Amino acid sequence: MRDESSGTLVARVWIREPSGQVLIGERFRRHDGRIAVSWLVDPETILVVMWVEAVGGDEGNPSAS
């Protein structure tokens, strides 16, 4: 996913609830190389284990984590 304001989508952040997996955030690499996270929930309310799903071609890039 590419967006002029957000950058390139590099990862999705998930949690697991009884109803299934829930997307709670997305991580973007901006055009200047910086990382930004767009949270779909208030991050202060996350009290469970999260996991990050790599999206695109950054899996082999250690600087993407």
Short mmCIF file of C-alpha atoms in Angstrom, two decimals:
data_model
loop_
_atom_site.label_atom_id
_atom_site.label_comp_id
_atom_site.label_asym_id
_atom_site.label_seq_id
_atom_site.Cartn_x
_atom_site.Cartn_y
_atom_site.Cartn_z
CA MET A 1 0.00 0.00 0.00
CA ARG A 2 1.41 3.38 -0.94
CA ASP A 3 0.18 6.70 0.25
CA GLU A 4 1.84 10.09 -0.14
CA SER A 5 1.29 11.01 3.51
CA SER A 6 1.94 7.63 5.17
CA GLY A 7 4.60 6.07 2.96
CA THR A 8 4.87 2.36 2.12
CA LEU A 9 3.10 -0.25 4.23
CA VAL A 10 5.76 -2.62 5.62
CA ALA A 11 3.93 -4.42 8.45
CA ARG A 12 0.61 -5.02 10.16
CA VAL A 13 0.20 -5.34 13.94
CA TRP A 14 -2.30 -7.92 15.21
CA ILE A 15 -3.79 -9.31 18.42
CA ARG A 16 -5.82 -12.46 18.95
CA GLU A 17 -9.25 -12.27 20.55
CA PRO A 18 -11.82 -15.03 21.11
CA SER A 19 -13.57 -13.89 17.91
CA GLY A 20 -10.32 -14.19 15.90
CA GLN A 21 -7.40 -12.02 14.79
CA VAL A 22 -7.84 -8.27 15.06
CA LEU A 23 -5.77 -5.72 13.14
CA ILE A 24 -4.72 -2.98 15.57
CA GLY A 25 -2.07 -1.06 13.66
CA GLU A 26 0.00 -0.65 10.52
CA ARG A 27 3.66 0.28 10.21
CA PHE A 28 4.82 2.46 7.32
CA ARG A 29 8.23 3.42 5.98
CA ARG A 30 8.13 7.08 5.04
CA HIS A 31 9.90 8.49 2.02
CA ASP A 32 12.67 9.85 4.26
CA GLY A 33 13.31 6.32 5.66
CA ARG A 34 11.66 6.90 9.03
CA ILE A 35 9.11 4.46 10.46
CA ALA A 36 5.60 5.52 11.49
CA VAL A 37 2.85 3.43 13.09
CA SER A 38 -0.79 4.17 12.47
CA TRP A 39 -2.77 2.72 15.39
CA LEU A 40 -6.38 1.65 14.86
CA VAL A 41 -6.87 1.51 18.66
CA ASP A 42 -5.41 3.53 21.53
CA PRO A 43 -2.01 1.82 22.07
CA GLU A 44 -2.25 2.43 25.83
CA THR A 45 -5.23 0.03 25.96
CA ILE A 46 -3.30 -2.93 24.48
CA LEU A 47 -2.72 -5.38 27.34
CA VAL A 48 -2.15 -8.58 25.35
CA VAL A 49 0.58 -10.08 23.21
CA MET A 50 0.85 -8.51 19.74
CA TRP A 51 2.53 -9.87 16.65
CA VAL A 52 3.86 -8.13 13.58
CA GLU A 53 3.21 -9.47 10.08
CA ALA A 54 5.77 -8.31 7.51
CA VAL A 55 4.22 -6.99 4.30
CA GLY A 56 6.12 -6.47 1.07
CA GLY A 57 9.82 -6.95 0.51
CA ASP A 58 11.36 -5.80 3.83
CA GLU A 59 11.53 -9.27 5.45
CA GLY A 60 15.23 -9.58 4.67
CA ASN A 61 16.03 -6.00 5.68
CA PRO A 62 17.13 -5.92 9.36
CA SER A 63 16.65 -2.13 9.44
CA ALA A 64 12.91 -2.66 8.82
CA SER A 65 12.32 -4.00 12.35
#
